[in-house]
CSV table of C-alpha atoms in Angstrom, one decimal:
chain,number,residue,atom,x,y,z
A,298,MET,CA,57.6,-54.2,22.5
A,299,THR,CA,60.4,-52.4,20.7
A,300,PHE,CA,63.3,-50.5,22.3
A,301,GLU,CA,65.1,-47.6,20.6
A,302,HIS,CA,68.8,-47.7,20.6
A,303,PRO,CA,70.4,-45.1,23.0
A,304,ALA,CA,72.3,-43.5,20.1
A,305,SER,CA,69.1,-43.2,18.1
A,306,GLN,CA,67.4,-41.6,21.1
A,307,ALA,CA,70.3,-39.1,21.4
A,308,THR,CA,70.0,-38.2,17.7
A,309,THR,CA,66.3,-37.7,18.0
A,310,ALA,CA,66.7,-35.5,21.0
A,311,PHE,CA,69.4,-33.5,19.2
A,312,HIS,CA,67.1,-32.9,16.2
A,313,GLN,CA,64.1,-32.0,18.4
A,314,LYS,CA,66.2,-29.4,20.3
A,315,ALA,CA,67.7,-28.0,17.1
A,316,LEU,CA,64.3,-27.7,15.4
A,317,ALA,CA,62.8,-26.0,18.4
A,318,PHE,CA,65.6,-23.5,18.5
A,319,ASN,CA,65.5,-22.8,14.8
A,320,ASN,CA,61.7,-22.4,14.8
A,321,VAL,CA,61.8,-19.8,17.5
A,322,THR,CA,64.6,-18.0,15.7
A,323,LEU,CA,62.7,-18.0,12.4
A,324,SER,CA,59.7,-16.5,14.3
A,325,TYR,CA,61.9,-13.7,15.5
A,326,ILE,CA,63.1,-13.1,12.0
A,327,ALA,CA,59.6,-13.0,10.6
A,328,ARG,CA,58.6,-10.4,13.2
A,329,GLY,CA,61.5,-8.1,12.3
A,330,ALA,CA,63.6,-8.5,15.4
A,331,PRO,CA,66.8,-6.3,15.4
A,332,LEU,CA,69.7,-7.8,13.4
A,333,ASP,CA,72.2,-7.6,16.2
A,334,HIS,CA,69.8,-9.6,18.5
A,335,LEU,CA,69.2,-12.3,15.8
A,336,LEU,CA,72.9,-12.7,15.0
A,337,ASP,CA,73.8,-12.9,18.7
A,338,ARG,CA,71.1,-15.6,19.2
A,339,ILE,CA,72.5,-17.6,16.3
A,340,ALA,CA,76.1,-17.3,17.5
A,341,GLY,CA,75.1,-18.1,21.1
A,342,GLY,CA,73.0,-21.1,20.1
A,343,PHE,CA,75.8,-22.6,18.0
A,344,SER,CA,78.3,-22.3,20.9
A,345,GLN,CA,75.9,-23.9,23.3
A,346,THR,CA,75.5,-26.9,21.0
A,347,TYR,CA,79.3,-27.2,20.3
A,348,PRO,CA,81.2,-25.7,23.3
A,349,THR,CA,84.6,-26.4,21.6
A,350,ARG,CA,83.7,-24.1,18.7
A,351,SER,CA,82.6,-20.4,18.5
A,352,LEU,CA,80.7,-18.7,15.8
A,353,ALA,CA,81.0,-15.1,14.5
A,354,VAL,CA,79.3,-13.1,11.8
A,355,PHE,CA,80.8,-10.1,10.0
A,356,LEU,CA,78.9,-7.9,7.7
A,357,PHE,CA,80.5,-6.5,4.5
A,358,ASP,CA,80.3,-2.8,3.8
A,359,ALA,CA,81.2,-2.7,0.1
A,360,SER,CA,81.2,1.1,-0.1
A,361,ALA,CA,83.7,1.4,2.7
A,362,ARG,CA,85.6,-1.8,1.8
A,363,ARG,CA,85.4,-2.9,5.4
A,364,MET,CA,84.1,-5.7,7.5
A,365,ARG,CA,81.8,-4.8,10.4
A,366,VAL,CA,81.1,-7.1,13.3
A,367,GLY,CA,77.6,-8.4,13.4
A,368,ALA,CA,78.1,-10.9,16.3
A,369,ALA,CA,81.2,-12.3,17.8
A,370,PRO,CA,80.5,-13.1,21.5
A,371,CYS,CA,83.4,-15.5,21.9
A,372,MET,CA,86.0,-13.4,20.0
A,373,ALA,CA,88.5,-11.2,21.8
A,374,PRO,CA,87.8,-7.4,21.3
A,375,PRO,CA,91.4,-6.8,19.9
A,376,HIS,CA,90.8,-9.5,17.3
A,377,VAL,CA,87.4,-8.0,16.3
A,378,GLN,CA,89.0,-4.5,16.0
A,379,HIS,CA,91.8,-5.8,13.9
A,380,ILE,CA,89.4,-7.4,11.4
A,381,GLU,CA,87.4,-4.2,11.2
A,382,THR,CA,90.6,-2.3,10.1
A,383,LEU,CA,91.3,-4.6,7.1
A,384,GLU,CA,90.7,-3.2,3.7
A,385,VAL,CA,88.6,-5.7,1.8
A,386,ASP,CA,87.7,-5.7,-1.9
A,387,ALA,CA,85.7,-8.9,-1.8
A,388,PRO,CA,85.4,-11.2,1.2
A,389,ASP,CA,84.7,-14.4,-0.8
A,390,THR,CA,88.2,-14.7,-2.3
A,391,PRO,CA,91.1,-17.0,-1.3
A,392,GLN,CA,93.3,-13.9,-0.7
A,393,PHE,CA,90.9,-12.5,1.9
A,394,TRP,CA,90.5,-15.9,3.6
A,395,ALA,CA,94.3,-16.3,3.9
A,396,LEU,CA,94.5,-12.8,5.3
A,397,PHE,CA,91.7,-13.5,7.8
A,398,GLN,CA,93.4,-16.7,9.0
A,399,ALA,CA,96.7,-14.8,9.4
A,400,VAL,CA,95.0,-12.2,11.6
A,401,ALA,CA,93.4,-15.0,13.6
A,402,SER,CA,96.8,-16.6,14.3
A,403,ILE,CA,98.1,-13.3,15.5
A,404,HIS,CA,95.4,-13.3,18.2
A,405,GLY,CA,95.8,-17.0,19.1
A,406,ALA,CA,92.6,-18.1,17.3
A,407,THR,CA,92.1,-21.0,14.9
A,408,VAL,CA,89.7,-20.6,12.0
A,409,ALA,CA,87.9,-23.9,11.4
A,410,GLU,CA,85.5,-22.6,8.7
A,411,MET,CA,84.7,-19.4,6.9
A,412,LEU,CA,81.5,-19.2,4.7
A,413,PRO,CA,80.2,-16.3,2.6
A,414,LEU,CA,76.7,-15.0,3.3
A,415,ARG,CA,75.0,-14.1,0.1
A,416,SER,CA,71.9,-12.1,-0.4
A,417,PHE,CA,69.0,-13.3,-2.5
A,418,ALA,CA,70.4,-11.1,-5.3
A,419,GLY,CA,73.7,-13.0,-5.1
A,420,ASP,CA,75.8,-10.2,-3.5
A,421,VAL,CA,78.2,-11.1,-0.6
A,422,ALA,CA,76.6,-9.5,2.4
A,423,GLY,CA,79.0,-10.9,5.0
A,424,ILE,CA,80.8,-14.0,6.3
A,425,LEU,CA,80.1,-16.6,8.9
A,426,VAL,CA,83.2,-17.8,10.8
A,427,VAL,CA,83.6,-20.8,13.0
A,428,CYS,CA,86.7,-20.9,15.3
A,429,GLY,CA,88.1,-23.8,17.2
A,430,ALA,CA,89.8,-23.7,20.6
A,431,PRO,CA,93.4,-22.4,20.3
A,432,GLY,CA,95.9,-25.2,19.7
A,433,ALA,CA,93.2,-27.8,19.8
A,434,ALA,CA,93.7,-30.9,17.7
A,435,ASP,CA,91.4,-31.7,14.8
A,436,ASP,CA,88.3,-33.2,16.4
A,437,GLY,CA,86.7,-34.4,13.2
A,438,LEU,CA,83.6,-32.4,13.7
A,439,HIS,CA,83.6,-31.2,10.1
A,440,ALA,CA,82.7,-34.7,8.9
A,441,ASP,CA,79.8,-35.2,11.4
A,442,PRO,CA,76.4,-34.9,9.6
A,443,ALA,CA,74.7,-33.3,12.7
A,444,TYR,CA,77.4,-30.7,12.8
A,445,ARG,CA,77.2,-29.9,9.1
A,446,GLN,CA,73.4,-29.5,9.5
A,447,THR,CA,73.9,-27.1,12.4
A,448,VAL,CA,76.4,-25.0,10.4
A,449,GLY,CA,74.1,-25.0,7.4
A,450,ALA,CA,71.2,-23.9,9.6
A,451,ALA,CA,73.3,-21.1,11.1
A,452,VAL,CA,74.3,-19.9,7.6
A,453,SER,CA,70.6,-19.9,6.4
A,454,MET,CA,69.3,-18.1,9.4
A,455,ALA,CA,72.1,-15.5,9.3
A,456,MET,CA,71.4,-14.9,5.6
A,457,LEU,CA,67.7,-14.5,6.2
A,458,SER,CA,68.3,-12.1,9.1
A,459,ILE,CA,70.6,-9.9,7.0
A,460,GLU,CA,68.2,-10.0,4.0
A,461,ARG,CA,65.3,-9.0,6.2
A,462,SER,CA,67.3,-6.1,7.6
A,463,LEU,CA,68.0,-4.9,4.1
A,464,ALA,CA,64.3,-4.9,3.1
A,465,PRO,CA,62.9,-1.5,2.3
A,466,ASP,CA,60.9,0.0,5.2
A,467,HIS,CA,57.6,-0.2,3.3
A,468,ILE,CA,57.7,-4.0,3.1
A,469,ARG,CA,59.0,-4.5,6.7
A,470,PRO,CA,56.7,-5.0,9.6
A,471,PRO,CA,57.1,-2.8,12.7
A,472,ILE,CA,60.2,-4.0,14.7
A,473,GLU,CA,59.3,-6.0,17.7
A,474,THR,CA,61.9,-7.0,20.3
A,475,ALA,CA,62.1,-10.8,20.6
A,476,GLY,CA,61.4,-12.0,24.1
A,477,PRO,CA,59.6,-14.6,26.2
A,478,SER,CA,56.2,-13.7,24.9
A,479,HIS,CA,57.3,-14.3,21.3
A,480,GLU,CA,58.9,-17.6,22.2
A,481,ARG,CA,55.7,-18.7,23.9
A,482,MET,CA,53.8,-17.7,20.8
A,483,ALA,CA,56.0,-19.6,18.4
A,484,LEU,CA,55.8,-22.7,20.7
A,485,ALA,CA,52.1,-22.3,20.9
A,486,ILE,CA,51.8,-22.3,17.2
A,487,GLU,CA,53.8,-25.5,17.0
A,488,GLY,CA,51.6,-27.2,19.5
A,489,SER,CA,48.3,-26.2,18.0
A,490,GLY,CA,48.3,-28.4,14.9
A,491,THR,CA,49.5,-25.5,12.8
A,492,GLY,CA,52.9,-25.7,10.9
A,493,ILE,CA,55.2,-22.9,9.8
A,494,TRP,CA,56.9,-22.6,6.4
A,495,ASP,CA,59.4,-20.2,5.1
A,496,ARG,CA,60.0,-20.0,1.3
A,497,ASN,CA,62.9,-18.5,-0.7
A,498,ALA,CA,61.1,-17.3,-3.8
A,499,VAL,CA,64.3,-17.0,-5.7
A,500,THR,CA,65.8,-20.5,-5.2
A,501,GLY,CA,62.5,-22.3,-4.5
A,502,GLU,CA,63.7,-23.8,-1.2
A,503,ILE,CA,61.2,-24.1,1.6
A,504,TYR,CA,61.9,-24.6,5.3
A,505,TYR,CA,59.2,-26.6,7.1
A,506,SER,CA,58.8,-26.5,10.9
A,507,ARG,CA,58.5,-29.7,13.0
A,508,GLY,CA,54.8,-29.0,13.4
A,509,TRP,CA,54.3,-28.7,9.6
A,510,LYS,CA,55.9,-32.1,9.0
A,511,ALA,CA,53.9,-33.7,11.8
A,512,ILE,CA,50.7,-32.8,10.0
A,513,LEU,CA,51.7,-35.1,7.2
A,514,GLY,CA,53.1,-37.8,9.5
A,515,TYR,CA,56.8,-37.0,8.9
A,516,GLU,CA,59.7,-36.8,11.4
A,517,ASP,CA,61.7,-33.7,11.8
A,518,TRP,CA,64.6,-34.7,9.6
A,519,GLU,CA,62.4,-36.1,6.7
A,520,LEU,CA,61.2,-34.3,3.6
A,521,SER,CA,63.3,-32.3,1.1
A,522,ASN,CA,63.1,-28.5,0.9
A,523,HIS,CA,62.6,-28.2,-2.9
A,524,ILE,CA,59.4,-26.6,-4.3
A,525,GLU,CA,59.2,-29.3,-7.0
A,526,ASP,CA,58.8,-31.9,-4.3
A,527,ALA,CA,56.2,-29.8,-2.5
A,528,TYR,CA,54.1,-29.5,-5.6
A,529,LYS,CA,54.2,-33.3,-6.0
A,530,ARG,CA,52.4,-33.6,-2.7
A,531,VAL,CA,49.5,-31.4,-3.8
A,532,HIS,CA,46.5,-33.4,-5.1
A,533,PRO,CA,46.6,-33.3,-9.0
A,534,ASP,CA,43.1,-31.8,-9.1
A,535,ASP,CA,44.2,-28.9,-6.9
A,536,LEU,CA,47.7,-28.2,-8.3
A,537,ALA,CA,46.7,-25.7,-11.0
A,538,TYR,CA,44.6,-23.7,-8.5
A,539,VAL,CA,47.4,-23.7,-5.9
A,540,GLN,CA,50.1,-22.6,-8.4
A,541,GLU,CA,47.8,-19.9,-9.9
A,542,THR,CA,47.0,-18.5,-6.4
A,543,ILE,CA,50.6,-18.2,-5.4
A,544,ARG,CA,51.5,-16.7,-8.8
A,545,LYS,CA,49.0,-13.9,-8.3
A,546,HIS,CA,50.4,-13.2,-4.9
A,547,PHE,CA,54.0,-13.1,-6.2
A,548,GLN,CA,52.8,-10.6,-8.8
A,549,ALA,CA,51.3,-8.5,-6.0
A,550,ARG,CA,47.8,-9.0,-7.3
A,551,SER,CA,46.6,-10.2,-3.9
A,552,ASP,CA,47.4,-9.0,-0.3
A,553,THR,CA,47.9,-12.5,1.0
A,554,TYR,CA,48.1,-16.1,-0.2
A,555,VAL,CA,45.2,-18.2,1.0
A,556,VAL,CA,44.4,-21.7,-0.3
A,557,GLU,CA,42.6,-24.8,0.8
A,558,HIS,CA,43.6,-28.0,-0.9
A,559,ARG,CA,44.4,-31.7,-0.5
A,560,ILE,CA,47.9,-32.9,0.3
A,561,LEU,CA,49.6,-36.3,0.2
A,562,CYS,CA,50.6,-37.7,3.6
A,563,ARG,CA,53.4,-40.1,4.4
A,564,ASP,CA,51.0,-43.0,4.7
A,565,GLY,CA,49.6,-42.4,1.1
A,566,SER,CA,46.4,-40.8,2.2
A,567,TYR,CA,45.3,-37.2,1.5
A,568,LYS,CA,44.4,-34.5,4.0
A,569,TRP,CA,42.7,-31.2,3.6
A,570,ILE,CA,44.9,-28.2,4.6
A,571,SER,CA,44.5,-24.5,4.8
A,572,SER,CA,47.6,-22.5,4.0
A,573,ARG,CA,48.0,-18.8,4.5
A,574,GLY,CA,51.1,-16.8,3.7
A,575,LYS,CA,52.5,-13.4,2.7
A,576,VAL,CA,55.5,-12.2,0.8
A,577,VAL,CA,57.7,-10.4,3.3
A,578,ALA,CA,60.6,-9.3,1.1
A,579,ARG,CA,60.7,-8.0,-2.5
A,580,ASP,CA,63.6,-6.5,-4.5
A,581,SER,CA,63.7,-3.0,-5.9
A,582,GLU,CA,61.6,-4.1,-9.0
A,583,GLY,CA,58.9,-5.7,-6.8
A,584,ASN,CA,59.9,-9.3,-7.4
A,585,ALA,CA,59.1,-11.6,-4.5
A,586,LEU,CA,62.2,-12.7,-2.5
A,587,ARG,CA,60.8,-14.4,0.6
A,588,MET,CA,57.4,-15.7,1.8
A,589,ILE,CA,56.4,-16.9,5.2
A,590,GLY,CA,53.1,-18.7,6.1
A,591,THR,CA,51.3,-21.2,8.2
A,592,THR,CA,49.4,-24.5,7.4
A,593,THR,CA,46.5,-26.0,9.3
A,594,ASP,CA,44.9,-29.4,9.1
A,595,ILE,CA,41.2,-28.8,8.2
A,596,THR,CA,40.3,-32.4,7.3
A,597,GLU,CA,37.8,-32.8,10.1
A,598,VAL,CA,36.1,-29.5,9.3
A,599,LYS,CA,35.8,-30.5,5.6
A,600,GLN,CA,34.4,-33.9,6.6
A,601,LEU,CA,31.8,-32.3,8.9
A,602,THR,CA,30.9,-29.7,6.2
A,603,ASP,CA,30.4,-32.5,3.7
A,604,LYS,CA,28.2,-34.5,6.1
A,605,LEU,CA,26.1,-31.4,6.8
A,606,ARG,CA,25.7,-30.7,3.0
A,607,LYS,CA,24.6,-34.2,2.3
A,608,SER,CA,22.1,-34.1,5.2
A,609,SER,CA,20.7,-30.8,3.9
A,610,GLU,CA,20.4,-32.2,0.4
A,611,LEU,CA,18.6,-35.3,1.7
A,612,LEU,CA,16.2,-33.3,3.9
A,613,ALA,CA,15.5,-31.0,0.9
A,614,ASP,CA,14.7,-34.0,-1.3
A,615,LEU,CA,12.4,-35.5,1.3
A,616,THR,CA,10.4,-32.2,1.9
A,617,SER,CA,10.1,-31.6,-1.8
A,618,GLU,CA,8.0,-34.8,-2.0
A,619,ILE,CA,5.6,-33.6,0.7
A,620,PRO,CA,2.8,-31.4,-0.8
A,621,GLY,CA,2.6,-27.9,0.8
A,622,MET,CA,5.9,-28.2,2.7
A,623,GLY,CA,8.8,-25.9,2.2
A,624,PHE,CA,12.4,-26.2,3.5
A,625,GLN,CA,14.9,-23.5,4.4
């Protein structure tokens, strides 16, 4: 019998809770939930995980040269109003960061981090700000891997939320208010042997849900998010077919992306999977920006189908040797 170290148990529990929260948030983004709801959820979830820190998101209005609050649940209203009065040429410059910190000090806040939020086209769409408790000593959180992962996830989800809100109406699904029913749906998907994936078609990065990784035998924190590594897991005999199918969908030559292929598992074996997806955001020229989909393990179905085919072939061979007997 083996015993897991308490610290390891705590790390595992942290990752499981974080992945569950991120999966549900991604499901809300995919269904077109309102931007303010999504940003409030991201900010609130971060503060629950790290009570000594608060997170805020400000959107950049380039035409007005102003910052507009997206979500700042822990920031004092006068502080928010002061930020919205600032004249901003570009929010990703040292000059603006120094100005932002100066405003924070006026209102008794301490800025721990400030990160630009860039759209898929590379434009600065806003900033994500993490504030510490006023007058608090450096707690060293910035060097903690789990904290850095949480900040990175918040940045990624905020960027996806903003990008989705900027998508033209004709490529956006009808807006649905996120609620308990959607959360149950996302959790049901995760528990049904189906995994969720979310691909940035510009950078090639892919986010895999916990359920997706479990299909291949991986833990939550394993696997890279690079498309090159994803293609290495596809069976060599199926790779060309998979790449050509996704290329056609990126070029809008198909309504959806649907493939069945073999994929390499953690233990070195191959499984049959069925993946279905759809491009949910394109730029003004029609180029794919983002794609979301699901993957299901169909290994048992394939095995049963193969057995049925072999049985049918055997029966056909036997009946063909019996004069006057036909087989359907």
